[in-house]
Coordinates of C-alpha atoms and ligand atoms in Angstrom, one line a residue:
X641 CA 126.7 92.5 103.9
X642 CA 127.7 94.9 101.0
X643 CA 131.0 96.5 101.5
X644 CA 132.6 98.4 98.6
X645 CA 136.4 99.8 98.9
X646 CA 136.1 103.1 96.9
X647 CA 132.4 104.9 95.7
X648 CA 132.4 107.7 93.5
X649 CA 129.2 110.3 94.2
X650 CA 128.9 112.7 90.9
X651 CA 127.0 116.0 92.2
X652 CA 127.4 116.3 96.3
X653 CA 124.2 118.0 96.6
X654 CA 121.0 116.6 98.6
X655 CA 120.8 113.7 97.3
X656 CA 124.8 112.6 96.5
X657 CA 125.9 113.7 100.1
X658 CA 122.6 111.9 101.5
X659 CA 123.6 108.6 100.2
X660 CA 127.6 108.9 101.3
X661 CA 126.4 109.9 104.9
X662 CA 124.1 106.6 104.5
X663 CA 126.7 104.8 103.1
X664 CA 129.3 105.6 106.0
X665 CA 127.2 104.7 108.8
X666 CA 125.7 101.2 107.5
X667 CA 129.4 100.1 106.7
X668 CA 128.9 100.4 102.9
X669 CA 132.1 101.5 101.9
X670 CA 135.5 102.3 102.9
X671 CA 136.3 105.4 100.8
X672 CA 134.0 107.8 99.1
X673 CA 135.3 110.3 96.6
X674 CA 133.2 113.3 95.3
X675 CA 132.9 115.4 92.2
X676 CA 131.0 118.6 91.6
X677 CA 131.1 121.3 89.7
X678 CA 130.5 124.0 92.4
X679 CA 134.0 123.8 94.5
X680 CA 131.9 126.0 97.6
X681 CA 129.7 123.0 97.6
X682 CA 132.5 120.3 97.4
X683 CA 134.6 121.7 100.0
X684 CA 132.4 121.8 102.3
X685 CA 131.2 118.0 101.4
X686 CA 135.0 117.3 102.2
X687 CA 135.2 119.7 105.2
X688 CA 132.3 118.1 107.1
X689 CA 133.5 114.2 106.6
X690 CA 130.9 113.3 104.0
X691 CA 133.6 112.4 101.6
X692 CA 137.2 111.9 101.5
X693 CA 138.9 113.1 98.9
X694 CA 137.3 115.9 96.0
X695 CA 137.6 115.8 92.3
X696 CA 136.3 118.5 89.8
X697 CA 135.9 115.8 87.2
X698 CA 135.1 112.8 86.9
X699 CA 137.9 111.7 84.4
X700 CA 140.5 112.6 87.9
X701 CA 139.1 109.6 90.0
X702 CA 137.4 107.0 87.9
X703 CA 139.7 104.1 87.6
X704 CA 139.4 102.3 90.8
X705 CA 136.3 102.8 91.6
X706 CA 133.5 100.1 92.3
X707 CA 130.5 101.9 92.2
X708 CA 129.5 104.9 90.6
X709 CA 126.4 107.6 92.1
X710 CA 125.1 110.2 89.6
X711 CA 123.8 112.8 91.8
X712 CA 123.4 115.6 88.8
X713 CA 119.8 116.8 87.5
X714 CA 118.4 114.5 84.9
X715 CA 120.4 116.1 81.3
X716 CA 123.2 116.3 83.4
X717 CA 123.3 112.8 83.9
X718 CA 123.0 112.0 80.5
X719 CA 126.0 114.0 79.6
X720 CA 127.9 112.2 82.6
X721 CA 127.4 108.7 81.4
X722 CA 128.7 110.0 78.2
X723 CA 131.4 111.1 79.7
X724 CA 131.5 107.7 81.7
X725 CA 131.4 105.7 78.3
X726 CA 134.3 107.0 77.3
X727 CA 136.8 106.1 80.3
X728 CA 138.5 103.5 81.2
X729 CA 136.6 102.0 84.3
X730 CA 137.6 99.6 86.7
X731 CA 136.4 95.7 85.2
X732 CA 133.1 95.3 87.3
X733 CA 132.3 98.6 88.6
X734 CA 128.8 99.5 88.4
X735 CA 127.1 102.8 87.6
X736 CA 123.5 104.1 88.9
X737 CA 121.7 107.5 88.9
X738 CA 119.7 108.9 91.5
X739 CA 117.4 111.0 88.9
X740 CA 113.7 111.7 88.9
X741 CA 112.8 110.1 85.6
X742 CA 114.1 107.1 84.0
X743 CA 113.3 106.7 80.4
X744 CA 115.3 108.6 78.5
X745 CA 118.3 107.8 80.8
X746 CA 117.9 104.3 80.5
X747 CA 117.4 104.5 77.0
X748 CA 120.7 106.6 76.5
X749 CA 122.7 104.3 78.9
X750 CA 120.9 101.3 76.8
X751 CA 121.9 102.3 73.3
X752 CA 125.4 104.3 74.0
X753 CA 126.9 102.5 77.7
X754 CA 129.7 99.2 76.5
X755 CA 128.3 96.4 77.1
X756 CA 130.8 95.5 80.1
X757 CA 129.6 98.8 82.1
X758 CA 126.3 97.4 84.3
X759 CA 123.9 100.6 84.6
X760 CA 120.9 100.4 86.9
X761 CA 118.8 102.9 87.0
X762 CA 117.3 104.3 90.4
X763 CA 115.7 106.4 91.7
X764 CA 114.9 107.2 95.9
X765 CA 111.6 108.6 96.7
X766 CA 113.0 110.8 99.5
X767 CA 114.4 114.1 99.7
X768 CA 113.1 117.4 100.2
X769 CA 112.4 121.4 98.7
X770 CA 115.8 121.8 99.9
X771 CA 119.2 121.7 97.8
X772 CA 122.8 120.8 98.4
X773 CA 125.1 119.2 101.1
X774 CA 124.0 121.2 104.1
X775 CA 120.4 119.9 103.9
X776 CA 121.8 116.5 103.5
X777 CA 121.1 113.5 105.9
X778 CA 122.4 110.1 106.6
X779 CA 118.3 108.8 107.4
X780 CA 117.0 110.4 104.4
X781 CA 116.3 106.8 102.8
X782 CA 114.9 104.7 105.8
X783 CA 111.8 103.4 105.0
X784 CA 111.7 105.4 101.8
X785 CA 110.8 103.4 98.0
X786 CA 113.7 103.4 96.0
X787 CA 113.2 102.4 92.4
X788 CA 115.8 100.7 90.5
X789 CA 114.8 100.4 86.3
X790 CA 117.5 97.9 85.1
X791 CA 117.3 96.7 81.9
X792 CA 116.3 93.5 81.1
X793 CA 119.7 92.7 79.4
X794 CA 121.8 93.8 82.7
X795 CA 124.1 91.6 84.5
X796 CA 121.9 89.9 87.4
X797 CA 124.5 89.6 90.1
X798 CA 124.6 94.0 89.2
X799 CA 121.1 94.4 90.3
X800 CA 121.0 92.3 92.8
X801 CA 124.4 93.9 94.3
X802 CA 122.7 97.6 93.7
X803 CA 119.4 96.3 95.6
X804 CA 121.2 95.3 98.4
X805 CA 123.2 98.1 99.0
X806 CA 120.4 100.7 98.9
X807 CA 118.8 97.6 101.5
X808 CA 121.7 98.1 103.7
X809 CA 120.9 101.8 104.2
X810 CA 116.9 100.4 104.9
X811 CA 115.3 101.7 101.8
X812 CA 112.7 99.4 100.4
X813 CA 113.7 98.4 97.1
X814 CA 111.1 98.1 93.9
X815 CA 112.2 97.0 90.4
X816 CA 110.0 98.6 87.9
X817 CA 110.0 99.0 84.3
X818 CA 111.5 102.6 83.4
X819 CA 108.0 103.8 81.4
X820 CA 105.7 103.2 84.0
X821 CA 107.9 104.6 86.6
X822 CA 107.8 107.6 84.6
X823 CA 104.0 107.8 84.0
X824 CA 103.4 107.2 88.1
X825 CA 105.7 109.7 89.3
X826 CA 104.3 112.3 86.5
X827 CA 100.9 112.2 89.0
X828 CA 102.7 111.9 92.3
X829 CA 105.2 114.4 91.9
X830 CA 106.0 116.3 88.8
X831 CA 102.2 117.3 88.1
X832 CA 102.0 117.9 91.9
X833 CA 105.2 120.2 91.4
X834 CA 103.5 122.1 88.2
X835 CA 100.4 122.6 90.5
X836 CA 102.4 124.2 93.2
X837 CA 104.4 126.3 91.7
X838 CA 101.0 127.9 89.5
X839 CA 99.2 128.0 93.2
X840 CA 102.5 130.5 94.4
X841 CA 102.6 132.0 90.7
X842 CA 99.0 133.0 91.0
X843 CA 99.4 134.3 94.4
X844 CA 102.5 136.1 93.7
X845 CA 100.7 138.3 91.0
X846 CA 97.9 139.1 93.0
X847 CA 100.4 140.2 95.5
X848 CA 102.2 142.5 93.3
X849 CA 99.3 144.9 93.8
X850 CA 98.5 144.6 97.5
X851 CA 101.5 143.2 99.7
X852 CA 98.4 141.2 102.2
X853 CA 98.3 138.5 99.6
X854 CA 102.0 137.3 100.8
X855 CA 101.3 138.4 104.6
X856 CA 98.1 136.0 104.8
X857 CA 99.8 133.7 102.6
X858 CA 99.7 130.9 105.9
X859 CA 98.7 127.7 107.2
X860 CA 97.3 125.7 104.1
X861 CA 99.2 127.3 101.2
X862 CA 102.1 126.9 103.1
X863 CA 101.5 123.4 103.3
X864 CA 100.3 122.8 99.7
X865 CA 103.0 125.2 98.1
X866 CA 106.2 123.7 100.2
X867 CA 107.5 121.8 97.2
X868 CA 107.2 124.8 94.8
X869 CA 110.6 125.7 96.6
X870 CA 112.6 123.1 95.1
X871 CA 115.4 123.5 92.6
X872 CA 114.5 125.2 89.3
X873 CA 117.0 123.4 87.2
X874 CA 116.5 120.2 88.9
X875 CA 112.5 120.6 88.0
X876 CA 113.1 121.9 84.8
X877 CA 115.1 118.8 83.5
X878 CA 112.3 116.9 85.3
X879 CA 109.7 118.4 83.0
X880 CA 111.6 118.4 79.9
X881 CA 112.7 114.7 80.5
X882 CA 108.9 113.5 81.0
X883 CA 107.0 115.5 78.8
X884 CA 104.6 112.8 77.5
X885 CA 102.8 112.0 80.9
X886 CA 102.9 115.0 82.4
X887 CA 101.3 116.8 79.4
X888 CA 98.7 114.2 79.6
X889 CA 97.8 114.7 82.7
X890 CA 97.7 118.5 82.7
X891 CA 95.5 118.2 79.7
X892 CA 93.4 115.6 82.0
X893 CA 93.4 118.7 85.0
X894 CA 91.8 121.3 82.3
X895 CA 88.9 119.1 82.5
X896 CA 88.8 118.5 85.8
X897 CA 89.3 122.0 86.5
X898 CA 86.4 123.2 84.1
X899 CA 83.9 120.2 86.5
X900 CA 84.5 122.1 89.1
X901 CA 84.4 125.6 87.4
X902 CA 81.0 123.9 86.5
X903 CA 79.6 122.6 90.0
X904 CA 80.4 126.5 91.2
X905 CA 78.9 128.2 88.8
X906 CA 75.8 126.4 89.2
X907 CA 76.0 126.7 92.8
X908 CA 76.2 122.8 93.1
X909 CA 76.0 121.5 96.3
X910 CA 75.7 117.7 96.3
X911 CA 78.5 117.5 93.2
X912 CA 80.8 119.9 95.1
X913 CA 80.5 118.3 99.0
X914 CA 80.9 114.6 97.1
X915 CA 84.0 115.6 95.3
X916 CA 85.7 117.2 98.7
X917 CA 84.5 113.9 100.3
X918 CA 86.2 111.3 97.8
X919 CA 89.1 113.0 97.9
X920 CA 89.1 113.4 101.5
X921 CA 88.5 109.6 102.1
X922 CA 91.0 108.5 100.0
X923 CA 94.0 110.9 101.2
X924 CA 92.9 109.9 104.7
X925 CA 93.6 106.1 103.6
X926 CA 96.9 106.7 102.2
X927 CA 99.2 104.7 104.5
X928 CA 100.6 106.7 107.4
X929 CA 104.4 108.4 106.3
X930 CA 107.0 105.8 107.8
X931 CA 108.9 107.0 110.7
X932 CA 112.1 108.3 108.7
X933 CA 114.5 112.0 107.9
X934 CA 111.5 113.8 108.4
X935 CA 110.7 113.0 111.6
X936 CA 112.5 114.1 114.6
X937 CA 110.4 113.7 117.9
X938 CA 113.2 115.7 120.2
X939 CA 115.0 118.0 118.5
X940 CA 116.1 121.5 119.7
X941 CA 118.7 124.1 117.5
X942 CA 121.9 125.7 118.8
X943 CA 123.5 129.3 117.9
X944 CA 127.2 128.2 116.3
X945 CA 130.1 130.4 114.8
X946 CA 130.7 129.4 111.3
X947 CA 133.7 127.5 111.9
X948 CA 135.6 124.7 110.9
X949 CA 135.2 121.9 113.8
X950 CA 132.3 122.9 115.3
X951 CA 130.1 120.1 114.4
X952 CA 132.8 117.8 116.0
X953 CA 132.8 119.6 119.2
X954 CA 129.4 119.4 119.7
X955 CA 129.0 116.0 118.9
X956 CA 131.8 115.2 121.0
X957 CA 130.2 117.0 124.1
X958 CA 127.4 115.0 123.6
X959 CA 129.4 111.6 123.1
X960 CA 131.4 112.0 126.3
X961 CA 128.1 112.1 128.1
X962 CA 127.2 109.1 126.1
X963 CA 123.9 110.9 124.4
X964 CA 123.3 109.2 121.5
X965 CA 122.3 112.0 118.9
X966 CA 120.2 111.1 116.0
X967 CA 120.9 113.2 113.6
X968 CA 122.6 116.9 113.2
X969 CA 122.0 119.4 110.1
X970 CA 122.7 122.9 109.2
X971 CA 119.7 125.0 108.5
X972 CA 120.0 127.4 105.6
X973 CA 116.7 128.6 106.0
X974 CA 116.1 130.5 108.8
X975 CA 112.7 131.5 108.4
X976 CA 111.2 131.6 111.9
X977 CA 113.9 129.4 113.5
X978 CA 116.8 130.6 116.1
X979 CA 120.1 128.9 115.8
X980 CA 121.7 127.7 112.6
X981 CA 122.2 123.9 113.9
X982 CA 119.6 121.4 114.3
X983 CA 120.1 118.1 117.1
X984 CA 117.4 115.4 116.8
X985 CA 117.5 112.8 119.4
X986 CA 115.5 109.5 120.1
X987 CA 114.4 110.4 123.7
X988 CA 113.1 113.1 125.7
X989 CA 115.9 112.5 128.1
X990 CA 118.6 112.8 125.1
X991 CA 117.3 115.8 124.7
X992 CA 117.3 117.1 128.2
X993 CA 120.7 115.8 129.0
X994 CA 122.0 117.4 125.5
X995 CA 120.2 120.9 126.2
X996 CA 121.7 121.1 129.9
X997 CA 125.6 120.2 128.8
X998 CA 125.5 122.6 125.6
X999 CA 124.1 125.6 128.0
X1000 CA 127.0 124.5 130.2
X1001 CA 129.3 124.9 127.7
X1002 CA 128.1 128.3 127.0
X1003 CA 125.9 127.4 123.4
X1004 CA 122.2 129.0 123.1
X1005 CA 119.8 126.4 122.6
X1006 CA 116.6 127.3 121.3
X1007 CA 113.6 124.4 121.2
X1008 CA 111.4 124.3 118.4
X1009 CA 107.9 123.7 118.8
Ligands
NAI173 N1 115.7 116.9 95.7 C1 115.0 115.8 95.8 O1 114.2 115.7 96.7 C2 115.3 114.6 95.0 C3 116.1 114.7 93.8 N2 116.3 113.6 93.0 C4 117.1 113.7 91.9 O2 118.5 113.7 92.4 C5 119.3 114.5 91.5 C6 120.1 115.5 92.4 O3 119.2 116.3 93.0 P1 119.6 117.1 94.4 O4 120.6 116.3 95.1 O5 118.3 117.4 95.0 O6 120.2 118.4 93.8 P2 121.3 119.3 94.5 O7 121.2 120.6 93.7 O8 121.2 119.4 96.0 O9 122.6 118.6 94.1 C7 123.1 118.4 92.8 C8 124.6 118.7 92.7 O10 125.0 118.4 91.4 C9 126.0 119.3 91.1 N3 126.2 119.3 89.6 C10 125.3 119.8 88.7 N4 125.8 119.5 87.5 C11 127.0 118.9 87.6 C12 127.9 118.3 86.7 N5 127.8 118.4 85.4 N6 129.0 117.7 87.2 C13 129.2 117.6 88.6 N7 128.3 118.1 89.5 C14 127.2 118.7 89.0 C15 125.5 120.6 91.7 O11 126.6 121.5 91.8 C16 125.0 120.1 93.0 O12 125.9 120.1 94.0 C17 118.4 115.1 90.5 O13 118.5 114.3 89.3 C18 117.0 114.9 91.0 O14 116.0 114.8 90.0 C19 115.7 112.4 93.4 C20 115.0 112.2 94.5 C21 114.6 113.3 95.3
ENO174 O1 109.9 117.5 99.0 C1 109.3 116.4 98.8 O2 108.4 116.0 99.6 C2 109.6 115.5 97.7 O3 108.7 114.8 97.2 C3 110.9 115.5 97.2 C4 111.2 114.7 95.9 C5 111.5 115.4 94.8 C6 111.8 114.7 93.6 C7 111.8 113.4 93.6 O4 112.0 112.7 92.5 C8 111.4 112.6 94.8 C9 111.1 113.3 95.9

């Protein structure tokens, strides 16, 4: 078992404040220390228990640390090993990112890290549309790939120490060369993204003119649009950072966009039914998604005052009755839900048990379908 003294998480957003509450409850660590730039953010990191102490930069906190998270967008995580290069780090400690393409860090961290700093690159593929330490989650990673891009020249026992911590929080762990992760995620997720975002752009501008567009705007292109509300800077570094792939494959799209331009003009039936049938069989026989963050079978929300402590009593109520609660979150978005805090539990008599003591101690409870 991996068990570090002091971790330093760089950016407490999603992802940074993710990991920490992952780290605490698989015994990871012993102290986690946080940095950010916004101080709303980072207070609120400290005020909820996801880290311990907070630090507006990095230089403040670096020297005893064991391990270091970058949790910043992608040419923010350049500038932070920069930074890192620079310092006087603890003999040993070891520094990995969390960032959505790998190349050019790698290569930067390659040509400009000492050689006594071990970098491995990583990054999980988990998270969500949604931004910064209130959408965080401590089961964000189970069950979810996370790709670590060392370099051939890193310190062995480094990798090996890196794999098995993000093990110990139940990720699956692949080691993959930095290019080719690039080139797969460019199809899986950051054309995907680019697709999205032109499906709401198109929409949106239709709308201007006639506000039904946004009112019938439901079902599917809710579905198909969800990631379009991710974070613009985080997407935009994404882009800039993998231009090569993703421009090929857009280029690739125009094509494949004139086929089928092609099949309607001409009123084709047998080109246009096989098309929606390939594509239909082989998004059917993608493997079903792993039981992980996203799924909460019994989960209801509660009305809460925003105040400090609150979480805590709840979670005590619950733990006097000995109801084990899954996971709790703060919803930001409350588009169509009542109640600003969400409880997941493992059974439908959690659940029950939970929803009875929290009306009894005077909360609205509100169950989601
Ligand atoms: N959102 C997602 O689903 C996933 C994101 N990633 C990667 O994780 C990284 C972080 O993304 P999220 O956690 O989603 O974003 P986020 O916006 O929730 O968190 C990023 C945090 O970094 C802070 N920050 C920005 N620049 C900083 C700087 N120079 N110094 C200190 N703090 C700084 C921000 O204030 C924010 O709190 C990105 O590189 C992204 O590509 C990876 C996998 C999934
Ligand atoms: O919202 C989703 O479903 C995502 O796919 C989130 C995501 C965003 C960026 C990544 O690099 C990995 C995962």
């Amino acid at each position: 078992m991996i068990q570090y003294n002091k971790i330093l998480i760089v950016g407490c957003g999603l992802i940074g404040g993710s990991l920490a509450l992952a780290f605490r409850s698989h015994g990871v660590v012993k102290e986690i220390v946080g940095v950010d730039l916004d101080t709303e953010g980072l207070n609120k990191a400290l005020s909820l228990g996801v880290i311990d102490a907070a630090y507006s930069r990095v230089e403040e906190t670096v020297s005893d640390v064991d391990l270091i998270i970058l949790a910043v967008p992608v040419q923010q995580t350049i500038r932070q090993l920069e930074i890192l290069s620079k310092l006087p780090i603890k003999k040993g400690c070891i520094i990995t990112d969390v960032s959505s393409t790998k190349s050019d860090i790698c290569k930067y961290a390659r040509t400009h890290m000492p050689k006594d700093i071990s970098f491995v690159g990583g990054h999980p593929m988990a998270g969500s549309e949604k931004s910064g330490i209130t959408a965080a989650s401590p089961r964000l990673f189970e069950n979810a790939a996370y790709i670590l891009t060392p370099d051939p020249d890193c310190d062995p026992a480094a990798v090996d120490k890196v794999r098995k911590t993000f093990e110990q929080i139940r990720a699956h762990v692949l080691v993959m060369d930095p290019v080719q992760h690039d080139q797969i995620v460019a199809a899986v997720s950051h054309v995907p993204h680019v697709v999205a975002a032109l499906l709401v752009d198109q929409v949106a501008d239709l709308g201007q003119a006639n506000p039904l567009y946004s009112r019938l705007a439901a079902g599917g292109f809710r579905d198909v649009t969800r990631i379009a509300s991710g974070s613009p800077v985080m997407w935009r570094d994404i882009i800039l950072t993998n231009r090569e792939p993703v421009l090929y494959l857009l280029k690739d799209w125009i094509k494949r966009i004139e086929d089928i331009v092609n099949w309607i003009n001409e009123a084709d039936p047998k080109e246009i039914e096989s098309f929606f049938a390939r594509t239909r069989d082989w998004r059917d026989a993608l493997p079903a998604k792993a039981k992980g963050a996203a799924t909460h079978y019994y989960e209801f929300t509660i009305d809460v005052e925003d105040k400090p402590g609150i979480i805590g009593n709840v979670a005590t109520i619950l733990g006097q009755h000995e109801i084990n609660l899954r996971n709790i979150g703060i919803l930001e978005n409350r588009e169509e839900v009542n109640g600003q805090l969400l409880l997941s539990f493992s059974s439908f008599r959690d659940q029950e048990e939970a929803m009875r003591l929290l009306l009894g101690h005077g909360y609205k409870v509100y169950v989601r379908e």
